[in-house]
JSON list of C-alpha atoms in Angstrom, two decimals:
[
{"chain": "A", "resi": 262, "resn": "MET", "atom": "CA", "xyz": [-11.02, -7.18, -28.57]},
{"chain": "A", "resi": 263, "resn": "SER", "atom": "CA", "xyz": [-10.12, -5.47, -24.62]},
{"chain": "A", "resi": 264, "resn": "LEU", "atom": "CA", "xyz": [-12.08, -7.01, -21.49]},
{"chain": "A", "resi": 265, "resn": "LYS", "atom": "CA", "xyz": [-15.22, -5.55, -20.04]},
{"chain": "A", "resi": 266, "resn": "TYR", "atom": "CA", "xyz": [-15.35, -3.39, -16.86]},
{"chain": "A", "resi": 267, "resn": "GLN", "atom": "CA", "xyz": [-17.10, -6.78, -15.05]},
{"chain": "A", "resi": 268, "resn": "TYR", "atom": "CA", "xyz": [-17.63, -10.43, -15.99]},
{"chain": "A", "resi": 269, "resn": "ARG", "atom": "CA", "xyz": [-20.59, -12.34, -13.68]},
{"chain": "A", "resi": 270, "resn": "ALA", "atom": "CA", "xyz": [-20.89, -15.47, -13.08]},
{"chain": "A", "resi": 271, "resn": "THR", "atom": "CA", "xyz": [-24.13, -16.22, -16.02]},
{"chain": "A", "resi": 272, "resn": "ARG", "atom": "CA", "xyz": [-23.69, -18.01, -18.87]},
{"chain": "A", "resi": 273, "resn": "GLY", "atom": "CA", "xyz": [-23.47, -14.30, -21.11]},
{"chain": "A", "resi": 274, "resn": "GLY", "atom": "CA", "xyz": [-20.59, -13.42, -18.75]},
{"chain": "A", "resi": 275, "resn": "LYS", "atom": "CA", "xyz": [-18.75, -16.37, -19.20]},
{"chain": "A", "resi": 276, "resn": "LYS", "atom": "CA", "xyz": [-18.94, -16.60, -22.84]},
{"chain": "A", "resi": 277, "resn": "ASP", "atom": "CA", "xyz": [-18.10, -13.05, -22.76]},
{"chain": "A", "resi": 278, "resn": "LEU", "atom": "CA", "xyz": [-14.76, -13.66, -20.81]},
{"chain": "A", "resi": 279, "resn": "ILE", "atom": "CA", "xyz": [-13.74, -16.80, -22.23]},
{"chain": "A", "resi": 280, "resn": "ARG", "atom": "CA", "xyz": [-14.44, -14.73, -25.81]},
{"chain": "A", "resi": 281, "resn": "ASP", "atom": "CA", "xyz": [-12.35, -11.13, -24.70]},
{"chain": "A", "resi": 282, "resn": "ALA", "atom": "CA", "xyz": [-9.74, -12.61, -22.73]},
{"chain": "A", "resi": 283, "resn": "ARG", "atom": "CA", "xyz": [-6.18, -13.56, -24.50]},
{"chain": "A", "resi": 284, "resn": "PRO", "atom": "CA", "xyz": [-2.84, -14.65, -22.69]},
{"chain": "A", "resi": 285, "resn": "GLY", "atom": "CA", "xyz": [-1.59, -11.73, -21.44]},
{"chain": "A", "resi": 286, "resn": "ASP", "atom": "CA", "xyz": [-4.40, -9.94, -20.21]},
{"chain": "A", "resi": 287, "resn": "THR", "atom": "CA", "xyz": [-5.56, -8.98, -16.25]},
{"chain": "A", "resi": 288, "resn": "VAL", "atom": "CA", "xyz": [-8.37, -9.84, -14.57]},
{"chain": "A", "resi": 289, "resn": "TYR", "atom": "CA", "xyz": [-8.89, -8.78, -11.13]},
{"chain": "A", "resi": 290, "resn": "VAL", "atom": "CA", "xyz": [-10.83, -10.21, -7.97]},
{"chain": "A", "resi": 291, "resn": "ILE", "atom": "CA", "xyz": [-12.68, -8.22, -5.51]},
{"chain": "A", "resi": 292, "resn": "ASN", "atom": "CA", "xyz": [-12.24, -9.28, -2.02]},
{"chain": "A", "resi": 293, "resn": "GLU", "atom": "CA", "xyz": [-14.29, -8.46, 1.08]},
{"chain": "A", "resi": 294, "resn": "HIS", "atom": "CA", "xyz": [-12.59, -9.23, 4.54]},
{"chain": "A", "resi": 295, "resn": "SER", "atom": "CA", "xyz": [-14.75, -9.11, 7.86]},
{"chain": "A", "resi": 296, "resn": "ASP", "atom": "CA", "xyz": [-11.66, -7.61, 10.03]},
{"chain": "A", "resi": 297, "resn": "ARG", "atom": "CA", "xyz": [-9.71, -5.73, 7.39]},
{"chain": "A", "resi": 298, "resn": "GLY", "atom": "CA", "xyz": [-12.50, -4.32, 4.29]},
{"chain": "A", "resi": 299, "resn": "MET", "atom": "CA", "xyz": [-11.95, -4.81, 0.88]},
{"chain": "A", "resi": 300, "resn": "SER", "atom": "CA", "xyz": [-9.01, -5.53, -1.27]},
{"chain": "A", "resi": 301, "resn": "TYR", "atom": "CA", "xyz": [-8.22, -7.09, -4.83]},
{"chain": "A", "resi": 302, "resn": "SER", "atom": "CA", "xyz": [-6.70, -9.55, -6.29]},
{"chain": "A", "resi": 303, "resn": "VAL", "atom": "CA", "xyz": [-4.10, -9.59, -9.53]},
{"chain": "A", "resi": 304, "resn": "ARG", "atom": "CA", "xyz": [-4.84, -12.72, -12.19]},
{"chain": "A", "resi": 305, "resn": "VAL", "atom": "CA", "xyz": [-2.42, -12.70, -15.41]},
{"chain": "A", "resi": 306, "resn": "VAL", "atom": "CA", "xyz": [-4.55, -14.41, -18.40]},
{"chain": "A", "resi": 307, "resn": "THR", "atom": "CA", "xyz": [-1.31, -17.29, -19.75]},
{"chain": "A", "resi": 308, "resn": "ASN", "atom": "CA", "xyz": [-1.19, -19.24, -22.78]},
{"chain": "A", "resi": 309, "resn": "GLU", "atom": "CA", "xyz": [-1.68, -22.20, -21.77]},
{"chain": "A", "resi": 310, "resn": "ARG", "atom": "CA", "xyz": [-5.44, -24.19, -21.84]},
{"chain": "A", "resi": 311, "resn": "SER", "atom": "CA", "xyz": [-7.31, -25.83, -19.78]},
{"chain": "A", "resi": 312, "resn": "TRP", "atom": "CA", "xyz": [-7.77, -29.66, -20.31]},
{"chain": "A", "resi": 313, "resn": "PRO", "atom": "CA", "xyz": [-10.79, -30.83, -21.22]},
{"chain": "A", "resi": 314, "resn": "SER", "atom": "CA", "xyz": [-11.97, -27.55, -22.05]},
{"chain": "A", "resi": 315, "resn": "GLY", "atom": "CA", "xyz": [-9.41, -25.76, -23.64]},
{"chain": "A", "resi": 316, "resn": "VAL", "atom": "CA", "xyz": [-10.22, -22.13, -21.83]},
{"chain": "A", "resi": 317, "resn": "LEU", "atom": "CA", "xyz": [-7.63, -19.99, -21.71]},
{"chain": "A", "resi": 318, "resn": "MET", "atom": "CA", "xyz": [-5.55, -20.25, -17.52]},
{"chain": "A", "resi": 319, "resn": "VAL", "atom": "CA", "xyz": [-5.12, -17.75, -15.40]},
{"chain": "A", "resi": 320, "resn": "GLU", "atom": "CA", "xyz": [-2.39, -17.55, -13.20]},
{"chain": "A", "resi": 321, "resn": "CYS", "atom": "CA", "xyz": [-1.66, -15.86, -9.91]},
{"chain": "A", "resi": 322, "resn": "PRO", "atom": "CA", "xyz": [1.77, -13.78, -9.74]},
{"chain": "A", "resi": 323, "resn": "ALA", "atom": "CA", "xyz": [1.83, -13.87, -6.09]},
{"chain": "A", "resi": 324, "resn": "THR", "atom": "CA", "xyz": [1.85, -17.76, -5.60]},
{"chain": "A", "resi": 325, "resn": "GLY", "atom": "CA", "xyz": [1.96, -18.47, -9.33]},
{"chain": "A", "resi": 326, "resn": "ALA", "atom": "CA", "xyz": [-1.24, -20.33, -8.90]},
{"chain": "A", "resi": 327, "resn": "THR", "atom": "CA", "xyz": [-3.36, -21.43, -11.42]},
{"chain": "A", "resi": 328, "resn": "TRP", "atom": "CA", "xyz": [-7.02, -21.57, -12.60]},
{"chain": "A", "resi": 329, "resn": "SER", "atom": "CA", "xyz": [-9.06, -21.88, -15.23]},
{"chain": "A", "resi": 330, "resn": "ILE", "atom": "CA", "xyz": [-10.98, -18.65, -16.23]},
{"chain": "A", "resi": 331, "resn": "THR", "atom": "CA", "xyz": [-13.95, -20.35, -15.53]},
{"chain": "A", "resi": 332, "resn": "GLN", "atom": "CA", "xyz": [-12.93, -21.85, -12.61]},
{"chain": "A", "resi": 333, "resn": "LEU", "atom": "CA", "xyz": [-12.39, -18.15, -11.42]},
{"chain": "A", "resi": 334, "resn": "LEU", "atom": "CA", "xyz": [-15.43, -16.78, -12.59]},
{"chain": "A", "resi": 335, "resn": "ALA", "atom": "CA", "xyz": [-17.44, -19.19, -10.90]},
{"chain": "A", "resi": 336, "resn": "SER", "atom": "CA", "xyz": [-15.59, -19.12, -8.08]},
{"chain": "A", "resi": 337, "resn": "GLU", "atom": "CA", "xyz": [-14.70, -15.47, -7.30]},
{"chain": "A", "resi": 338, "resn": "ARG", "atom": "CA", "xyz": [-18.75, -15.01, -9.02]},
{"chain": "A", "resi": 339, "resn": "GLU", "atom": "CA", "xyz": [-17.03, -11.92, -10.73]},
{"chain": "A", "resi": 340, "resn": "VAL", "atom": "CA", "xyz": [-14.34, -10.91, -12.34]},
{"chain": "A", "resi": 341, "resn": "TYR", "atom": "CA", "xyz": [-13.01, -6.76, -13.14]},
{"chain": "A", "resi": 342, "resn": "GLY", "atom": "CA", "xyz": [-11.01, -6.28, -16.51]},
{"chain": "A", "resi": 343, "resn": "GLN", "atom": "CA", "xyz": [-9.57, -3.02, -14.71]},
{"chain": "A", "resi": 344, "resn": "GLN", "atom": "CA", "xyz": [-8.06, -2.66, -11.89]},
{"chain": "A", "resi": 345, "resn": "PRO", "atom": "CA", "xyz": [-10.30, -1.59, -8.74]},
{"chain": "A", "resi": 346, "resn": "ALA", "atom": "CA", "xyz": [-9.59, 2.69, -8.14]},
{"chain": "A", "resi": 347, "resn": "GLY", "atom": "CA", "xyz": [-8.67, 2.82, -4.22]},
{"chain": "A", "resi": 348, "resn": "LEU", "atom": "CA", "xyz": [-8.82, -0.57, -3.35]},
{"chain": "A", "resi": 349, "resn": "PRO", "atom": "CA", "xyz": [-5.26, -2.21, -1.64]},
{"chain": "A", "resi": 350, "resn": "ASN", "atom": "CA", "xyz": [-3.70, -5.09, -3.36]},
{"chain": "A", "resi": 351, "resn": "ARG", "atom": "CA", "xyz": [-4.60, -8.26, -1.62]},
{"chain": "A", "resi": 352, "resn": "ALA", "atom": "CA", "xyz": [-1.28, -9.94, -2.06]},
{"chain": "A", "resi": 353, "resn": "ALA", "atom": "CA", "xyz": [1.15, -7.27, -1.13]},
{"chain": "A", "resi": 354, "resn": "ARG", "atom": "CA", "xyz": [-0.74, -6.21, 1.92]},
{"chain": "A", "resi": 355, "resn": "VAL", "atom": "CA", "xyz": [1.60, -5.63, 5.33]},
{"chain": "A", "resi": 356, "resn": "ARG", "atom": "CA", "xyz": [0.01, -4.28, 8.71]},
{"chain": "A", "resi": 357, "resn": "HIS", "atom": "CA", "xyz": [2.32, -3.88, 11.75]},
{"chain": "A", "resi": 358, "resn": "ALA", "atom": "CA", "xyz": [0.10, -2.51, 14.74]},
{"chain": "A", "resi": 359, "resn": "ASP", "atom": "CA", "xyz": [3.68, -0.53, 16.16]},
{"chain": "A", "resi": 360, "resn": "TYR", "atom": "CA", "xyz": [3.94, 1.32, 12.63]},
{"chain": "A", "resi": 361, "resn": "ASN", "atom": "CA", "xyz": [2.40, 4.98, 12.45]},
{"chain": "A", "resi": 362, "resn": "GLN", "atom": "CA", "xyz": [-0.24, 5.06, 9.72]},
{"chain": "A", "resi": 363, "resn": "ASP", "atom": "CA", "xyz": [2.56, 7.26, 7.75]},
{"chain": "A", "resi": 364, "resn": "ALA", "atom": "CA", "xyz": [5.16, 4.58, 6.79]},
{"chain": "A", "resi": 365, "resn": "GLU", "atom": "CA", "xyz": [2.38, 2.18, 6.82]},
{"chain": "A", "resi": 366, "resn": "LEU", "atom": "CA", "xyz": [0.87, 3.23, 3.47]},
{"chain": "A", "resi": 367, "resn": "ALA", "atom": "CA", "xyz": [4.11, 3.51, 2.58]},
{"chain": "A", "resi": 368, "resn": "ARG", "atom": "CA", "xyz": [4.70, 0.18, 2.58]},
{"chain": "A", "resi": 369, "resn": "GLN", "atom": "CA", "xyz": [1.51, -1.10, 1.15]},
{"chain": "A", "resi": 370, "resn": "GLU", "atom": "CA", "xyz": [2.16, 1.47, -2.07]},
{"chain": "A", "resi": 371, "resn": "VAL", "atom": "CA", "xyz": [5.63, -0.28, -2.14]},
{"chain": "A", "resi": 372, "resn": "SER", "atom": "CA", "xyz": [4.22, -3.47, -2.10]},
{"chain": "A", "resi": 373, "resn": "ASP", "atom": "CA", "xyz": [1.25, -2.58, -4.27]},
{"chain": "A", "resi": 374, "resn": "ARG", "atom": "CA", "xyz": [3.98, -1.73, -6.50]},
{"chain": "A", "resi": 375, "resn": "LEU", "atom": "CA", "xyz": [6.02, -4.37, -6.51]},
{"chain": "A", "resi": 376, "resn": "VAL", "atom": "CA", "xyz": [2.86, -7.09, -7.52]},
{"chain": "A", "resi": 377, "resn": "ASP", "atom": "CA", "xyz": [1.96, -4.47, -10.01]},
{"chain": "A", "resi": 378, "resn": "SER", "atom": "CA", "xyz": [4.66, -4.41, -11.54]},
{"chain": "A", "resi": 379, "resn": "LYS", "atom": "CA", "xyz": [5.56, -8.57, -11.47]},
{"chain": "A", "resi": 380, "resn": "ALA", "atom": "CA", "xyz": [1.38, -9.05, -12.97]},
{"chain": "A", "resi": 381, "resn": "VAL", "atom": "CA", "xyz": [3.09, -6.52, -15.63]},
{"chain": "A", "resi": 382, "resn": "ASP", "atom": "CA", "xyz": [6.04, -8.94, -15.92]},
{"chain": "A", "resi": 383, "resn": "LEU", "atom": "CA", "xyz": [3.89, -12.18, -16.43]},
{"chain": "A", "resi": 384, "resn": "ALA", "atom": "CA", "xyz": [1.13, -10.44, -18.88]},
{"chain": "A", "resi": 385, "resn": "GLN", "atom": "CA", "xyz": [4.47, -9.33, -21.11]},
{"chain": "A", "resi": 386, "resn": "HIS", "atom": "CA", "xyz": [5.58, -12.77, -20.67]},
{"chain": "A", "resi": 387, "resn": "TYR", "atom": "CA", "xyz": [2.52, -14.33, -22.25]},
{"chain": "A", "resi": 388, "resn": "LYS", "atom": "CA", "xyz": [1.80, -11.97, -25.04]},
{"chain": "A", "resi": 389, "resn": "ARG", "atom": "CA", "xyz": [4.97, -12.76, -26.46]},
{"chain": "A", "resi": 390, "resn": "LEU", "atom": "CA", "xyz": [4.75, -15.96, -25.80]},
{"chain": "A", "resi": 391, "resn": "ALA", "atom": "CA", "xyz": [1.44, -15.89, -28.17]},
{"chain": "A", "resi": 392, "resn": "ARG", "atom": "CA", "xyz": [3.00, -13.79, -30.75]},
{"chain": "A", "resi": 393, "resn": "ARG", "atom": "CA", "xyz": [5.27, -17.36, -31.49]}
]
């Protein structure tokens, strides 16, 4: 089953996320920053399970940090199964005051693509491992 658009930190949302998540799936978290506005961050569902609950783990492609999928939902309050449109990727944010706006937007786009491609590679890796 594919991931729904949004999962909230409720008992029903938690059950749905545990049921729907598969190794290699990508989940997104929207972050709000007081100084920079909104952005999103990416997590990839791994084939590892947490102990003792047995739920799947998620990994951040930018930092390599891992959490259980339920820990992520509890701490972030909402998790998304589809990439948020029109928001920059938090892990790829590049801000330099002396660059002009066009150069900054181009760097941001390149950074977004790099992190997104790393997330896709990580997702494919865990999908291959899940098939074994």
